[in-house]
mmCIF file of C-alpha atoms and ligand atoms in Angstrom:
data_model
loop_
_atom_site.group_PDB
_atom_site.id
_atom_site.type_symbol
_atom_site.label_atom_id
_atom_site.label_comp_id
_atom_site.label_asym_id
_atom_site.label_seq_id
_atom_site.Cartn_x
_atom_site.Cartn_y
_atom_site.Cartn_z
ATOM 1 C CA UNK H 1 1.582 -21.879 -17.545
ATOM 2 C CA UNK H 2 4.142 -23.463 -15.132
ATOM 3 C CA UNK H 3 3.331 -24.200 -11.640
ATOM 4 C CA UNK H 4 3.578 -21.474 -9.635
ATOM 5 C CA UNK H 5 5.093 -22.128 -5.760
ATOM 6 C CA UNK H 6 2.406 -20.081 -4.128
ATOM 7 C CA UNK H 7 3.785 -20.289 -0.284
ATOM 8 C CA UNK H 8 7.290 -18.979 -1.891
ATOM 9 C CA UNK H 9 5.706 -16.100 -3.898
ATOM 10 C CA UNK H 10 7.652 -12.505 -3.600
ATOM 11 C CA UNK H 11 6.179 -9.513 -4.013
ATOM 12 C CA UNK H 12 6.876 -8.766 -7.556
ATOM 13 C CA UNK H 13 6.069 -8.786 -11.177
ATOM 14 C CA UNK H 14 4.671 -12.578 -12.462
ATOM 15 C CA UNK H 15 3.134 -12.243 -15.907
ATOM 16 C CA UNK H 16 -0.766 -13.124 -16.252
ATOM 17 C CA UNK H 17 -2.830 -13.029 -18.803
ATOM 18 C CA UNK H 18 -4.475 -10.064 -19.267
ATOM 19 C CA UNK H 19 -5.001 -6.300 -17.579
ATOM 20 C CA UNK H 20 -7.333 -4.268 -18.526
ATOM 21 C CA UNK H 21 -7.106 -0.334 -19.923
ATOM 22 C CA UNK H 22 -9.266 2.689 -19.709
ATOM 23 C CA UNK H 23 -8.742 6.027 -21.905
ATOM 24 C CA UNK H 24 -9.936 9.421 -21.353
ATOM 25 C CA UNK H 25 -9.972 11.773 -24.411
ATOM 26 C CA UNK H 26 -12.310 14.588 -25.734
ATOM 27 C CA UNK H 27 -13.092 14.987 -22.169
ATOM 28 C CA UNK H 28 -14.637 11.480 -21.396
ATOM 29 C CA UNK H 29 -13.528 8.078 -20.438
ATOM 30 C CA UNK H 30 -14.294 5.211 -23.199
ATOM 31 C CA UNK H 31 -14.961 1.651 -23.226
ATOM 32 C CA UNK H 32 -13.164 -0.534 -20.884
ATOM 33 C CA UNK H 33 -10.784 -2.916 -22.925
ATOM 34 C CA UNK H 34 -9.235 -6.210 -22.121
ATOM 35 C CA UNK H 35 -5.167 -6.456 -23.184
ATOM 36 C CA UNK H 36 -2.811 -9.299 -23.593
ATOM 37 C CA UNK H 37 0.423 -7.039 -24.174
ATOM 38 C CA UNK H 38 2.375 -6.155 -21.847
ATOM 39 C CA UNK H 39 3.263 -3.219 -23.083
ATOM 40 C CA UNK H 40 2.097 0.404 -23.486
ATOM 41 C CA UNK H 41 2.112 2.302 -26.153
ATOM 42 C CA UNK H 42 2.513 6.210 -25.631
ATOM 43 C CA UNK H 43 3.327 9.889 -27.218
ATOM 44 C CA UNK H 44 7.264 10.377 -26.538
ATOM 45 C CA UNK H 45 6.163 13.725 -24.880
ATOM 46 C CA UNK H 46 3.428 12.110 -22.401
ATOM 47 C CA UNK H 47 2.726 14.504 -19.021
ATOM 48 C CA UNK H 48 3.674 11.123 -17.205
ATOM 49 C CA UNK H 49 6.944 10.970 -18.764
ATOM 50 C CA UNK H 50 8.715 14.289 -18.437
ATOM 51 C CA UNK H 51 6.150 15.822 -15.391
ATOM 52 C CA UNK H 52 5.375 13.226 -13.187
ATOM 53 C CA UNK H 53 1.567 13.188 -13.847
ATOM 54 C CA UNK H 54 0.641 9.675 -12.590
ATOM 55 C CA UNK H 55 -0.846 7.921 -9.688
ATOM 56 C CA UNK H 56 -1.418 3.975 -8.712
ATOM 57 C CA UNK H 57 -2.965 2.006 -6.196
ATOM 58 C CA UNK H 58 -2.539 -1.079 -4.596
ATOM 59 C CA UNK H 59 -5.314 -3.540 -3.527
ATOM 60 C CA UNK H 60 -5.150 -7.065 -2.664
ATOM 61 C CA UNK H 61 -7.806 -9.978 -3.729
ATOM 62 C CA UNK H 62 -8.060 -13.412 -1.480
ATOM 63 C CA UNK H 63 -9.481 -16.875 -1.971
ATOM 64 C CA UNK H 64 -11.706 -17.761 0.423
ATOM 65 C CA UNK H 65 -12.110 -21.457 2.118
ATOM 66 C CA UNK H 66 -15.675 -21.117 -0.203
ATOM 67 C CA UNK H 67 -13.735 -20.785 -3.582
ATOM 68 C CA UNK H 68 -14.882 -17.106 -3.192
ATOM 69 C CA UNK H 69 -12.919 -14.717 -4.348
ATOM 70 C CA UNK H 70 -12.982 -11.361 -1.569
ATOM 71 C CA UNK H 71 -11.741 -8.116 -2.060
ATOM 72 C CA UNK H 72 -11.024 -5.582 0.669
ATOM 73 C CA UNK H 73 -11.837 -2.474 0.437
ATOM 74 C CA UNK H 74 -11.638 -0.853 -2.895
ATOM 75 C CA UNK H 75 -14.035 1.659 -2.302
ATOM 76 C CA UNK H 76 -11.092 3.660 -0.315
ATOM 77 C CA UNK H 77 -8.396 2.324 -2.957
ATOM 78 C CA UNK H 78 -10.761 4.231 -5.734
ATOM 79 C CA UNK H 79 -11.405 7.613 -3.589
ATOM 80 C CA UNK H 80 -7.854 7.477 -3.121
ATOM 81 C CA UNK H 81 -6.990 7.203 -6.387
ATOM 82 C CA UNK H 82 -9.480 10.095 -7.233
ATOM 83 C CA UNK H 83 -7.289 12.060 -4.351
ATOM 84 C CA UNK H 84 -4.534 11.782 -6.216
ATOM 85 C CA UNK H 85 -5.723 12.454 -9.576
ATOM 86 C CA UNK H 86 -6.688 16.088 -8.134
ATOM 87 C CA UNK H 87 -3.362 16.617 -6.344
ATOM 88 C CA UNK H 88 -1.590 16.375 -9.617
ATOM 89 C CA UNK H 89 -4.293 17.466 -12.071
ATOM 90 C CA UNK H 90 -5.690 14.326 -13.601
ATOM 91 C CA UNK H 91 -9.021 13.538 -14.980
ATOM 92 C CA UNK H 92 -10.342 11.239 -11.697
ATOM 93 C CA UNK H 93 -11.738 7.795 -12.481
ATOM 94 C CA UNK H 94 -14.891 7.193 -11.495
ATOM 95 C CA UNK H 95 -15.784 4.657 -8.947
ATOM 96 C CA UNK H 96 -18.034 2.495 -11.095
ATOM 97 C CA UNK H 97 -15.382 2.170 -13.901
ATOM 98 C CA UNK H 98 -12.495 1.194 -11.122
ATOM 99 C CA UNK H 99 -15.017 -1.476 -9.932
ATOM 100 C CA UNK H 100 -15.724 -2.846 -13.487
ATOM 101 C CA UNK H 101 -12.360 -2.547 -14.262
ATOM 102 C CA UNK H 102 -10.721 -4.825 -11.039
ATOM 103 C CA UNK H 103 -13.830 -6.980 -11.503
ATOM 104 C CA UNK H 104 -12.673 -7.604 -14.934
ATOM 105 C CA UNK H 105 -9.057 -8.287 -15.039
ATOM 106 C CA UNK H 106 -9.707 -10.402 -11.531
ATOM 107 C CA UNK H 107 -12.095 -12.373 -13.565
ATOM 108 C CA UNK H 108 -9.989 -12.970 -16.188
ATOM 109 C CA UNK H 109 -7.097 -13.958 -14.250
ATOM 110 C CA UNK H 110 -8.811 -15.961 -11.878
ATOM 111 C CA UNK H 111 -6.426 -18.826 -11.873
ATOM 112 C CA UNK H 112 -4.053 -16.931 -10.548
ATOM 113 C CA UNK H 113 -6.085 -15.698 -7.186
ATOM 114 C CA UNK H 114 -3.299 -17.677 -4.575
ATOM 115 C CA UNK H 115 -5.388 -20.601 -3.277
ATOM 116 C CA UNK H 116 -6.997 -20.089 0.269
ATOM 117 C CA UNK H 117 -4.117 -20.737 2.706
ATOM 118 C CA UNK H 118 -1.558 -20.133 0.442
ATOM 119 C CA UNK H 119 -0.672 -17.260 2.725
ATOM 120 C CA UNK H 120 -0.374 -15.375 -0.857
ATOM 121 C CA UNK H 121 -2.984 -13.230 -2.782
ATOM 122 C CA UNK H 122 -3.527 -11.573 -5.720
ATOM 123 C CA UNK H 123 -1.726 -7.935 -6.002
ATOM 124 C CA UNK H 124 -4.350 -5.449 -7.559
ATOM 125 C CA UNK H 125 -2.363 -2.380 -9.387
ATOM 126 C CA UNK H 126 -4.223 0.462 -10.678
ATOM 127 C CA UNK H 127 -2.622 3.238 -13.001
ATOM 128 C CA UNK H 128 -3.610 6.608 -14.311
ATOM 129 C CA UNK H 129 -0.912 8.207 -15.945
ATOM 130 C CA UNK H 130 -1.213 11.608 -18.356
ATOM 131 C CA UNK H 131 -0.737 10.479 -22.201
ATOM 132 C CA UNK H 132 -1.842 13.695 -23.835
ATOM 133 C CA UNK H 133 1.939 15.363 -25.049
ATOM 134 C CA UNK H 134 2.927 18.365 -23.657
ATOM 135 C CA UNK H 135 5.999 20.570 -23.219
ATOM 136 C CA UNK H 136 5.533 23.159 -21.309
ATOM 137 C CA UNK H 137 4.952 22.301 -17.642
ATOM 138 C CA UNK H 138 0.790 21.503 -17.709
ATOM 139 C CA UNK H 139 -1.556 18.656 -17.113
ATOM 140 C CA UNK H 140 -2.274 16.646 -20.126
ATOM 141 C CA UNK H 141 -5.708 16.690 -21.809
ATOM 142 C CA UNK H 142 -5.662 13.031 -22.433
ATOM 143 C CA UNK H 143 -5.320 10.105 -19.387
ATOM 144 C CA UNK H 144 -4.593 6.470 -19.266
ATOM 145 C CA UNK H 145 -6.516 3.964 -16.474
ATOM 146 C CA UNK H 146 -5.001 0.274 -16.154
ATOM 147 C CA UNK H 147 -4.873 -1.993 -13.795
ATOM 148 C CA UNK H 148 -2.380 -5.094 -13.691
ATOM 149 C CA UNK H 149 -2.368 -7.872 -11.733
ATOM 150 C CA UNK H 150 0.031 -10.360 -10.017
ATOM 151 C CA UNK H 151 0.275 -13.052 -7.230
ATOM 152 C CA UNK H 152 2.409 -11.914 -4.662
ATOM 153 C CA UNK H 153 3.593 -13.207 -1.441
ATOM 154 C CA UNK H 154 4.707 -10.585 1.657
ATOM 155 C CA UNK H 155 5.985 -7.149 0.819
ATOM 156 C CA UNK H 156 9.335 -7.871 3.312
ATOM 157 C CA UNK H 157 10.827 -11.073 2.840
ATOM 158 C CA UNK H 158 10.526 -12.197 6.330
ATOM 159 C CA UNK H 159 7.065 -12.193 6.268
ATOM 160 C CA UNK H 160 5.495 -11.873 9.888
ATOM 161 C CA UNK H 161 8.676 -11.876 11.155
ATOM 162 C CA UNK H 162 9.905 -8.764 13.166
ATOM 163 C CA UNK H 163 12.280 -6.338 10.573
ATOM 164 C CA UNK H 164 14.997 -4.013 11.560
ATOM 165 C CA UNK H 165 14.535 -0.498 10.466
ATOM 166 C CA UNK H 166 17.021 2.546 10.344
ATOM 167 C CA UNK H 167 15.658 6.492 11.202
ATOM 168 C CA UNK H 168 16.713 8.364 8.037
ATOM 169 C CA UNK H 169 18.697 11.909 8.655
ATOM 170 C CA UNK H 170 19.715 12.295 4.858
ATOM 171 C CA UNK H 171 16.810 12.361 3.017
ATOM 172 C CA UNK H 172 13.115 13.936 2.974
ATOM 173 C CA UNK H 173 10.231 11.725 1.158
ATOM 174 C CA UNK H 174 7.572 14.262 1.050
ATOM 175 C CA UNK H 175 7.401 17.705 2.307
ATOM 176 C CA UNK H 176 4.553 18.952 4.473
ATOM 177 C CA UNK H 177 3.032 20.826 1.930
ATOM 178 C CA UNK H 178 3.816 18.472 -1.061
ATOM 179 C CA UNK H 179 2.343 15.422 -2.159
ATOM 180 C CA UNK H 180 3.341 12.609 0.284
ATOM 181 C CA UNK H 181 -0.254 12.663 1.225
ATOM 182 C CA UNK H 182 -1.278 10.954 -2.132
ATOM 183 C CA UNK H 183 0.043 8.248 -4.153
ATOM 184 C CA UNK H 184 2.086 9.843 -6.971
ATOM 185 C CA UNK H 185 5.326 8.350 -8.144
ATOM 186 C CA UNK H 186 7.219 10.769 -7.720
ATOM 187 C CA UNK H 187 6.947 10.344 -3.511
ATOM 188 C CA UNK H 188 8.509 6.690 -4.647
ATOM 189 C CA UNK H 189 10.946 8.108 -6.520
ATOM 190 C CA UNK H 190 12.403 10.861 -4.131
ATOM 191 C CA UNK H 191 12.544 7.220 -1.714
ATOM 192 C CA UNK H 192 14.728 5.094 -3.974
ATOM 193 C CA UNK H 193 18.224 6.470 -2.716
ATOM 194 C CA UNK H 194 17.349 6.234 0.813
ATOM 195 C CA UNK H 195 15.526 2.880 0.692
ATOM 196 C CA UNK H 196 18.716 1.122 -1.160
ATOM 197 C CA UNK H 197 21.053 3.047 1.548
ATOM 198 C CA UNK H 198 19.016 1.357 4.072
ATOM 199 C CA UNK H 199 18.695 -2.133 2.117
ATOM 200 C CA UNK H 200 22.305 -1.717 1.529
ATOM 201 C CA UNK H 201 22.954 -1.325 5.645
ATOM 202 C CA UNK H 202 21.085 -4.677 6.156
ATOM 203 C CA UNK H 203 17.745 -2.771 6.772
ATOM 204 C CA UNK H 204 14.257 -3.613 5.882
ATOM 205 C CA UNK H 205 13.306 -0.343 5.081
ATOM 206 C CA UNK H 206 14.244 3.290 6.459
ATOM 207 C CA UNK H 207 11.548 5.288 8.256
ATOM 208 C CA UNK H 208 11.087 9.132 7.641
ATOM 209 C CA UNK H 209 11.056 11.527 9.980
ATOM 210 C CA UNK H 210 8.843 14.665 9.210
ATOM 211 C CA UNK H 211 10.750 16.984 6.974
ATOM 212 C CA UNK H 212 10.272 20.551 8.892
ATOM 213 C CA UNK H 213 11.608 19.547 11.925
ATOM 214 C CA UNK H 214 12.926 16.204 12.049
ATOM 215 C CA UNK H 215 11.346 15.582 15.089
ATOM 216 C CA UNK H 216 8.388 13.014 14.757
ATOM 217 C CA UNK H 217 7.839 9.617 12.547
ATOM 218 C CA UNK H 218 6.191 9.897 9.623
ATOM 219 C CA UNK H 219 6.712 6.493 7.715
ATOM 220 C CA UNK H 220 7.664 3.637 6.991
ATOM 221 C CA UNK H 221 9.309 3.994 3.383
ATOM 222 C CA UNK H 222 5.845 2.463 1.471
ATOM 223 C CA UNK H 223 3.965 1.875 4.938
ATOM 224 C CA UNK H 224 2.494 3.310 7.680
ATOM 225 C CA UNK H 225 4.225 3.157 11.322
ATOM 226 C CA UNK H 226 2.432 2.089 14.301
ATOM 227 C CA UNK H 227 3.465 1.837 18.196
ATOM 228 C CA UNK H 228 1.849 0.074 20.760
ATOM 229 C CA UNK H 229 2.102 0.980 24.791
ATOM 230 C CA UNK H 230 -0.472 1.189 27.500
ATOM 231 C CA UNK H 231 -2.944 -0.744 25.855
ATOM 232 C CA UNK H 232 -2.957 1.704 23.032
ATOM 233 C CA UNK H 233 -2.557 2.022 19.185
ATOM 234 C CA UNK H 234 -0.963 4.823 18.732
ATOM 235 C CA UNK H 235 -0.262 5.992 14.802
ATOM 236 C CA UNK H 236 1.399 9.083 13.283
ATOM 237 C CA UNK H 237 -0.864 12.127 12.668
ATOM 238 C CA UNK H 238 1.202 14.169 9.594
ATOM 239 C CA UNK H 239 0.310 15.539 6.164
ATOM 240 C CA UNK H 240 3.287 14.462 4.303
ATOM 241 C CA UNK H 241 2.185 10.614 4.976
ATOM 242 C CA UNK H 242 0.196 8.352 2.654
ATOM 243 C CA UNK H 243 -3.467 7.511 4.449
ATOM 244 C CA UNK H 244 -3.066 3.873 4.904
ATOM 245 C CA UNK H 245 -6.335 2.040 4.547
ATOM 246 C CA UNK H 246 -4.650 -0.948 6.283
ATOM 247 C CA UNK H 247 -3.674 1.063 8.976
ATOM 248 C CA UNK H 248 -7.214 3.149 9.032
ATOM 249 C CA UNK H 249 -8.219 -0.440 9.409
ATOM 250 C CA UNK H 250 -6.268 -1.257 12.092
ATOM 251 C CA UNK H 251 -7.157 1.236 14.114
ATOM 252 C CA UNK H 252 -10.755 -0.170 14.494
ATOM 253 C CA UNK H 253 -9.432 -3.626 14.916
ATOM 254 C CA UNK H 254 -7.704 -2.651 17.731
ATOM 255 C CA UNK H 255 -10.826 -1.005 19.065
ATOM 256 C CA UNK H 256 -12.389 -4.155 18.297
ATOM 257 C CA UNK H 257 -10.213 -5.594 20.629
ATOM 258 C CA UNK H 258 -10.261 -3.344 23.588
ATOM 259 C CA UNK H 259 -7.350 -0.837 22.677
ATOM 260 C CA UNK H 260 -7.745 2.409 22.542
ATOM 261 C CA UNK H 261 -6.335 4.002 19.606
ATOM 262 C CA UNK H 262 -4.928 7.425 18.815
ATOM 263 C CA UNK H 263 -3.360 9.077 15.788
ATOM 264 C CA UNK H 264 -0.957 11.880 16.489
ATOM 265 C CA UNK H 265 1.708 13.311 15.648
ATOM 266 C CA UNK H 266 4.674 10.453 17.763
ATOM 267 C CA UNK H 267 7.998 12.084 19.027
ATOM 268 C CA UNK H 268 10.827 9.966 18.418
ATOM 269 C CA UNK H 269 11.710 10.508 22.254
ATOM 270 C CA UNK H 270 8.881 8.738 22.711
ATOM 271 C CA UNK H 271 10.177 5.530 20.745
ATOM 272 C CA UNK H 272 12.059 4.069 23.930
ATOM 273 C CA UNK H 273 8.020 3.412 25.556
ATOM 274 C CA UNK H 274 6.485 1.411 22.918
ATOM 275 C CA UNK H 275 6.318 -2.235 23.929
ATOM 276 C CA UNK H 276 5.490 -2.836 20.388
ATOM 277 C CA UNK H 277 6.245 -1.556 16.873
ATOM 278 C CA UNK H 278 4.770 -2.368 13.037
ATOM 279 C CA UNK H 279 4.921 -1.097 9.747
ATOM 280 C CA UNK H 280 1.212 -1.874 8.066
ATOM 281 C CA UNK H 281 0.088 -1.351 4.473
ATOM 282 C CA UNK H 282 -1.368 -3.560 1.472
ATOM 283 C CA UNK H 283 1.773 -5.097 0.718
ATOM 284 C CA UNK H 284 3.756 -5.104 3.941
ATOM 285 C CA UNK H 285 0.163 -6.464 5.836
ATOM 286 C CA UNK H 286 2.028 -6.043 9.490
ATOM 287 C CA UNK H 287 5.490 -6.069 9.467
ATOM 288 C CA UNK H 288 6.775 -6.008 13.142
ATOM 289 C CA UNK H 289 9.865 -4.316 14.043
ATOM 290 C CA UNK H 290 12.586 -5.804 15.967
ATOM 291 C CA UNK H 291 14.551 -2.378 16.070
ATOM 292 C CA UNK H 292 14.842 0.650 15.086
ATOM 293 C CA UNK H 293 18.217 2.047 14.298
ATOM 294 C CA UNK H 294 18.820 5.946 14.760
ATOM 295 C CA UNK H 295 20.999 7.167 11.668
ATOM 296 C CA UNK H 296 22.372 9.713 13.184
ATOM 297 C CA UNK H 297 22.614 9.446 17.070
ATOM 298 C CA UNK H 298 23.449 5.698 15.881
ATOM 299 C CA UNK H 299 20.915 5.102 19.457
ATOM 300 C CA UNK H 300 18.817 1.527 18.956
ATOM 301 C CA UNK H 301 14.884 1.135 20.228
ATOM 302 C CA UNK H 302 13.990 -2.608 20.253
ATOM 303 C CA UNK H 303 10.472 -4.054 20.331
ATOM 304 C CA UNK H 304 11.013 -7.857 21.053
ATOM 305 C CA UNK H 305 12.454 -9.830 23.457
ATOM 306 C CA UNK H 306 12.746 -13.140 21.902
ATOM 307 C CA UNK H 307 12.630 -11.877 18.171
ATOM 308 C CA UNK H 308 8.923 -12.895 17.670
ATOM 309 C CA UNK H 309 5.984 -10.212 17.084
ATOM 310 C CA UNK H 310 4.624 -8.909 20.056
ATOM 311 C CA UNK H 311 1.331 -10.229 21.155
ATOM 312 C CA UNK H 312 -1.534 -7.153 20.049
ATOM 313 C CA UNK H 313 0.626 -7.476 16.169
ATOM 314 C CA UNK H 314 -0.053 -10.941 16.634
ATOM 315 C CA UNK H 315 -3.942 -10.367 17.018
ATOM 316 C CA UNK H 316 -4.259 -7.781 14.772
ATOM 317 C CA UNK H 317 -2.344 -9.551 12.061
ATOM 318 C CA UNK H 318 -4.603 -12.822 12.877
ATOM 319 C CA UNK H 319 -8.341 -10.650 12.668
ATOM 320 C CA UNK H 320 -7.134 -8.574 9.378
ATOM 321 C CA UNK H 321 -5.886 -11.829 7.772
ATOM 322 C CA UNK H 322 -9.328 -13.940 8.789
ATOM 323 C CA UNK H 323 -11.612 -11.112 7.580
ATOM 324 C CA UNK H 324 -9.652 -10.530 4.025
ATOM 325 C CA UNK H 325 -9.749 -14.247 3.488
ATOM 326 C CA UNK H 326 -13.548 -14.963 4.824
ATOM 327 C CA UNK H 327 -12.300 -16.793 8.075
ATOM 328 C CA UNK H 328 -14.008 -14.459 10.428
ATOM 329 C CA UNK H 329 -17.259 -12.367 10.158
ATOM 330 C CA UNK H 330 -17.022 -9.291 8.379
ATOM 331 C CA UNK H 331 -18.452 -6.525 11.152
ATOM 332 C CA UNK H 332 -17.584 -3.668 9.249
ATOM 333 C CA UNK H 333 -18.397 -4.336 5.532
ATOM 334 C CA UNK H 334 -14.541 -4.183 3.938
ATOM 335 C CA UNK H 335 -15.072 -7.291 2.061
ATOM 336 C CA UNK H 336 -16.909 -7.652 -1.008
ATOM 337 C CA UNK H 337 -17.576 -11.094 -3.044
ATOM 338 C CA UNK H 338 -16.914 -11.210 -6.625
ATOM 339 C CA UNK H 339 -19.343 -13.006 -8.941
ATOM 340 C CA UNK H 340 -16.452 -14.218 -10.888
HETATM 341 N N1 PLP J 401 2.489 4.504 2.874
HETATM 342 C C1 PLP J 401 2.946 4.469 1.621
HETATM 343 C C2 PLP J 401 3.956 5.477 1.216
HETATM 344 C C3 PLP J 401 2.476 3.509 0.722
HETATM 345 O O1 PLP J 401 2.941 3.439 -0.519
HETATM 346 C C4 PLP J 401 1.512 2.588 1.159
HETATM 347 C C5 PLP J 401 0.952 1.612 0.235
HETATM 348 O O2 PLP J 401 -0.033 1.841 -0.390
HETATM 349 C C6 PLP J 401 1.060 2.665 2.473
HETATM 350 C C7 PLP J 401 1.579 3.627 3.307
HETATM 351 C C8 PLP J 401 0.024 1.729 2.973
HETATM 352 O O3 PLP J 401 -1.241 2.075 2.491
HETATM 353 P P1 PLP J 401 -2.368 1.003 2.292
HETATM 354 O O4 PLP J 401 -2.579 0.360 3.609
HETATM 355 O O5 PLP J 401 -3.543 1.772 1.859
HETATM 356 O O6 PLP J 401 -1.865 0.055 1.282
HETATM 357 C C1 COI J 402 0.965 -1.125 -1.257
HETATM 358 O O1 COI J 402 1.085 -1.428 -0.086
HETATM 359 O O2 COI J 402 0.012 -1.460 -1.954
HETATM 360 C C2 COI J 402 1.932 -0.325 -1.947
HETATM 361 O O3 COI J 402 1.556 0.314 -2.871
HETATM 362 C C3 COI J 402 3.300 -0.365 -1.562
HETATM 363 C C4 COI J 402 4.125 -0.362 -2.774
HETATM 364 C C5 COI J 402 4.654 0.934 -3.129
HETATM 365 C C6 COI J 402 4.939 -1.527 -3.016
#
C-alpha cells in the first residue's frame, strides 16, 4: 500500500483490506465472514433500497503510546445500534456478534490503526441494512450486518479550530415524533440540502432548531450542540436529536472537572450568554464555534475573542483525547484493549 500522510488524513473513505459481514436469514444470524470486496451484492427490491430500512454507527479505535490498540465505548455504539434496529423494524444485532465483529475487521486491518500521535484514528462503521425483497411497504425478513473501516482525520477540516455555523429556518431534520432520535439514514438524508446550503454559504455545518416550534437548538447537522456559561455544561434536552455518546461523555468530564452540567431543552434567546459553544460527536470530537449565524433574523452570537477555543473546550477536548488514546487513567471504564 502507499504511504499514507496520517497528520493530513480527512474524514473519508480510504480503502483497507478487509470488513467483515454478518447475515440474518431463517430467523438467525450466521457465521461472521471476513470480505475483500468492496462491494455488496443485493436483491434489486431490498427494504434498504426502496424503504429506508437501515441503520449505522460510528466508533473510533486509537493507538496507544503502548502499541495498544483502545476502543471507546462500543458497548453504547452496539445498544444504539439495537435502538435503531427497533425504530425501523430490524432484526437487532446482538452485542457479542458487534464485539467479534469490530474485533475482527480491527484486527485485520491493524496497520491501518493511525499511529499514537498521529492526531488520526481508525473510523469504525457498522451497517445493518434490510436485504430480504419486498414491495409493499414492510420490514424485510432477511438483514445484512457489516462493518467497514477507515483512517480518518477530524470530521471539520479545521480540526480544533473554532467553526462558523448558520441557524437553519428552511429545513426540519427530524420531527419530534420521528426518528431523529436513532441513527437511520434517512435523518442524513432529509440533512443533505440544508448541509450543502450551509457549506455553500461558507458554513461548517447548519444547526437545527426543533421542528414544532422553532424555538430551541436541537443539533448540530451530525453532532450534538453544547454551551458553556456560569461554570456550566449545558446540552440540548429534545427527542428529535441523536444521543451522542461523546457528548453523554462529556457531560461527566465536565463533572470531572468541577462543572456542573445540565441537559435541557436551550432557547436560542439564550445563545447571546454562552461564553462558550461546541459541536461534539465521534467524528467532529469537539468542534468549537466561533459564531453562530441566524438564517433568518441574519443576528450573529460569537463565542471567541481571539478565534481560539475557549478554555473548558480546551480541557475537555485535552481529557477525552488522553483517555481514548491511553494518556490518562481511564476512571470510568470507556476504554477497552484489544488483544489484536
Ligand atoms: N448527532 C448526529 C445526528 C450524529 O450523526 C452523530 C454521530 O454519530 C452525533 C450526533 C454524535 O454522536 P456520537 O457522539 O455518539 O458519535
Ligand atoms: C459520527 O460521528 O460517527 C457520525 O456518524 C457522523 C457521521 C454521520 C459522519
Amino acid at each position: 500500500m502507499n504511504a499514507i500522510d496520517w497528520k493530513n488524513l480527512p474524514f473519508g473513505y480510504l480503502k483497507t483490506n478487509y470488513n467483515v459481514r454478518c447475515y440474518f436469514r431463517d430467523g438467525k444470524w450466521g457465521e461472521l465472514e471476513v470480505s475483500s470486496s468492496e462491494k455488496i451484492d443485493i436483491h434489486i427490491a431490498a427494504t434498504c433500497l426502496h424503504y429506508g430500512q437501515e441503520a449505522f454507527e460510528g466508533l473510533k479505535a486509537y493507538m496507544g503510546k503502548d502499541g495498544k490498540v483502545r476502543l471507546f465505548r462500543w458497548r453504547e455504539n452496539a445498544k444504539r445500534m439495537r435502538r435503531s434496529a427497533q425504530g425501523v423494524l430490524m432484526a437487532e444485532v446482538p452485542d457479542e456478534l458487534f464485539f467479534e465483529a469490530i474485533k475482527k475487521v480491527i484486527g485485520l486491518n491493524k496497520e491501518f490503526v493511525p499511529p499514537y500521535g498521529s492526531g488520526a484514528s481508525l473510523y469504525l462503521r457498522p451497517l445493518l441494512i434490510g436485504t430480504g425483497p419486498q414491495v409493499g411497504v414492510k420490514a424485510a425478513t432477511e438483514y445484512m450486518f457489516m462493518i467497514f473501516v477507515s483512517p480518518v482525520g477530524p470530521y471539520f477540516k479545521e480540526g480544533f479550530k473554532p467553526v462558523d455555523m448558520m441557524i437553519c429556518r428552511t429545513a426540519d431534520r427530524a420531527a419530534p415524533l420521528g426518528t431523529g432520535h436513532i441513527k437511520v439514514g434517512g435523518n442524513y438524508a432529509a440533512s443533505l440540502v440544508s448541509l450543502k446550503m450551509g457549506h455553500d454559504r461558507g458554513f461548517a455545518s447548519v444547526i437545527y432548531l426543533d421542528a414544532k416550534e422553532k424555538k430551541y437548538i436541537d443539533e448540530c447537522g451530525p453532532a450534538n450542540f453544547f454551551g458553556i456559561k456560569d461554570n456550566t455544561y449545558i446540552t440540548p434536552a429534545s427527542p428529535s436529536i441523536l444521543p451522542s455518546i461523546t457528548n453523554m461523555s462529556l457531560i461527566q468530564l465536565a463533572i470531572d472537572l468541577g462543572l456542573k452540567a445540565e441537559r435541557r431543552p436551550i432557547d436560542i434567546a439564550e445563545l447571546p450568554t454562552f461564553e462558550e459553544a461546541g459541536a461534539c460527536g465521534t467524528a467532529a470530537v469537539i468542534s468549537p464555534i466561533r459564531k453562530i449565524v441566524d438564517e433568518k433574523t441574519e443576528e450573529v452570537y460569537e463565542y471567541t475573542k481571539d478565534g481560539e477555543p475557549g478554555p473548558i473546550s480546551v480541557k475537555l477536548y485535552n481529557r477525552l483525547n488522553a483517555i481514548q488514546t491511553g494518556d490518562e487513567k481511564d476512571e470510568h471504564g470507556w476504554v477497552d484493549l484489544l488483544e489484536i
